[in-house]
XYZ file of C-alpha atoms in Angstrom:
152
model
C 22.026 -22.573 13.021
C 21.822 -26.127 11.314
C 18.359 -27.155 9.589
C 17.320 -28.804 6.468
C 18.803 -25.539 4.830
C 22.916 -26.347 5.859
C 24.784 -24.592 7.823
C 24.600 -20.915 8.556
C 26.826 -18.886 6.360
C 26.414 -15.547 7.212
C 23.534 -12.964 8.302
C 23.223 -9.730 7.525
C 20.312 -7.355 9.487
C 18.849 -3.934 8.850
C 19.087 -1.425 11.626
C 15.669 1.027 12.711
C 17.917 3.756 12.285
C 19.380 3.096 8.733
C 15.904 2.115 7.403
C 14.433 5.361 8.736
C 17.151 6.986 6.765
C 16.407 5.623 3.992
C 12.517 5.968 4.164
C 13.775 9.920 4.827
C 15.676 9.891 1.447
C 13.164 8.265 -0.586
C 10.577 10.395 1.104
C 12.130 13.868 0.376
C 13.145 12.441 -3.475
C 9.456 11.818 -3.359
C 8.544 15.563 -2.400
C 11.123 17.155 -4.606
C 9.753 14.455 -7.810
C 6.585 15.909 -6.942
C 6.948 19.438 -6.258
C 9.249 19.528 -10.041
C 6.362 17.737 -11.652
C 3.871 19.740 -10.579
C 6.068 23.256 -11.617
C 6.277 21.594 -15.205
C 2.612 21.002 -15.449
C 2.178 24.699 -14.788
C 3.664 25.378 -17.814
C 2.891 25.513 -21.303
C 4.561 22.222 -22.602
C 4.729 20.181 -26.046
C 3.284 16.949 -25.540
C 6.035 15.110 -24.794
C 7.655 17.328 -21.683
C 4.319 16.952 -20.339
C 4.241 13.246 -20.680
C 7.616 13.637 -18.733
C 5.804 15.215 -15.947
C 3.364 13.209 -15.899
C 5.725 10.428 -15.529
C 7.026 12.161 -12.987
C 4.214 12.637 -10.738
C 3.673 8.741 -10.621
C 7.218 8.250 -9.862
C 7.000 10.629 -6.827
C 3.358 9.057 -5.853
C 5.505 5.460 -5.898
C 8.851 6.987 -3.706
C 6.181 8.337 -1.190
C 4.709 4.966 -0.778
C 8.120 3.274 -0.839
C 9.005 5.658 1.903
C 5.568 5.131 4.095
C 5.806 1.274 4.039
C 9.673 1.350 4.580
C 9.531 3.789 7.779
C 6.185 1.990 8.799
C 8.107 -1.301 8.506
C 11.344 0.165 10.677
C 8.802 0.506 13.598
C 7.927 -3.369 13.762
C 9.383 -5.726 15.943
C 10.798 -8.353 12.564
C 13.313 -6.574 10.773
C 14.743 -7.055 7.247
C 17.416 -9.970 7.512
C 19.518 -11.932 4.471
C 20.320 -15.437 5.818
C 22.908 -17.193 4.008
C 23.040 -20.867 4.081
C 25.335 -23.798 2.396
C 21.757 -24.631 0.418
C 20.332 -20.950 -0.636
C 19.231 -17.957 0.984
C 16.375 -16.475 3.182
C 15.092 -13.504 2.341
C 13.166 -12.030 4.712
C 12.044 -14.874 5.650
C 11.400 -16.212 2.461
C 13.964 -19.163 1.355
C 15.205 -19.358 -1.883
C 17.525 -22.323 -2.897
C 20.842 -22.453 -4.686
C 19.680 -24.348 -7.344
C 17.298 -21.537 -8.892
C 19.758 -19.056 -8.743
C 22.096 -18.535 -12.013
C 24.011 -15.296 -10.763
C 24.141 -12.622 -8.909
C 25.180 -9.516 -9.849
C 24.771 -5.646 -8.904
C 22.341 -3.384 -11.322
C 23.826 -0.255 -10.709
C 20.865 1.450 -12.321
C 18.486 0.631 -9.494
C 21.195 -0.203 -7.004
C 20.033 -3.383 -5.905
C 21.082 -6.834 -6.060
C 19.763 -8.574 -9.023
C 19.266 -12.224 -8.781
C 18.859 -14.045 -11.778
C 16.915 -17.403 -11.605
C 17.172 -20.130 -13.806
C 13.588 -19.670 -14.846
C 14.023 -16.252 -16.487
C 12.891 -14.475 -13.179
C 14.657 -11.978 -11.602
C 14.722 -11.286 -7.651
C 15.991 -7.824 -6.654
C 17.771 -7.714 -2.754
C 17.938 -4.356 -1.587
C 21.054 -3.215 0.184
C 19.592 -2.472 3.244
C 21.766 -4.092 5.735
C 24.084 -2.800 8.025
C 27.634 -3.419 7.631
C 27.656 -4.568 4.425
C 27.632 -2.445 0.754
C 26.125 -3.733 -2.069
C 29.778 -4.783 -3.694
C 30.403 -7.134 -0.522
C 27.373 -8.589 -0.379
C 27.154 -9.527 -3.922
C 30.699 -10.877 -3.475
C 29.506 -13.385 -0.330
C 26.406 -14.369 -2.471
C 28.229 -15.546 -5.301
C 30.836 -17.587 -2.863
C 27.926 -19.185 -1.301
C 26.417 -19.903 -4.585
C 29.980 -21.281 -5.706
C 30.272 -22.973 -2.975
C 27.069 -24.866 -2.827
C 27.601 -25.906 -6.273
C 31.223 -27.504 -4.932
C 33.254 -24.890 -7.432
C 35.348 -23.923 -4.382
């Protein structure tokens, strides 16, 4: 595909199945967050463990929704797709140009891609495409981005 945006590097595309999967995961992290939190708080706790718990409860409450819109989302007809092009990269379907990007890099804390832009934002790419892990698709980012800035 040529446009305004360059030439078509690559594409990468999330599957229904691998999205359910991980709606699954998140939702049964969700359950077991909850179901923990919920045993702790039935205890008699120091102020700080039940802080924890309480902390945990809203972490659960946040994988459940996570879960609901992801699996919700795996039913529509528009997928999740990462478009690549010589000028930046679309996001579901959301363009973001070469020249706001600094780096990108994995955060293996959250295990996401973490886009740094060059006004102290951060965008976060989940690694929810198939065929691709998160190491390989950081690696063709930062080739693009090398590449559109001519250091290639």
């Amino acid at each position: 595909m040529n446009d305004d945006r360059g030439p078509e590097l690559a594409r990468f595309e999330a599957s229904r199945s691998d999205q359910r999967a991980l709606a699954l995961l998140r939702g049964v992290t969700g359950v077991l967050a909850l179901l923990g939190s919920v045993a702790t708080l039935l205890g008699k706790l120091p102020i700080p463990a039940f802080l924890v718990a309480l902390l945990g409860l809203v972490m659960s409450a946040v994988w459940l929704g996570r879960a609901r819109k992801l699996w919700r989302g795996a039913g529509t007809a528009k997928l999740a797709a990462l478009v690549i092009y010589r000028s930046g990269i679309t996001v579901n379907d959301a363009f973001l140009p070469f020249e706001q990007v600094t780096t990108f890099e994995v955060d293996e804390e959250r295990v996401d891609v973490k886009a740094s832009l060059t006004n102290g934002d951060t965008l976060r790419i989940e690694p929810q495409y198939q065929g691709v892990d998160i190491y390989t698709l950081v690696r063709t980012l930062q080739h693009a981005l090398g590449a559109s800035r001519g250091l290639e």
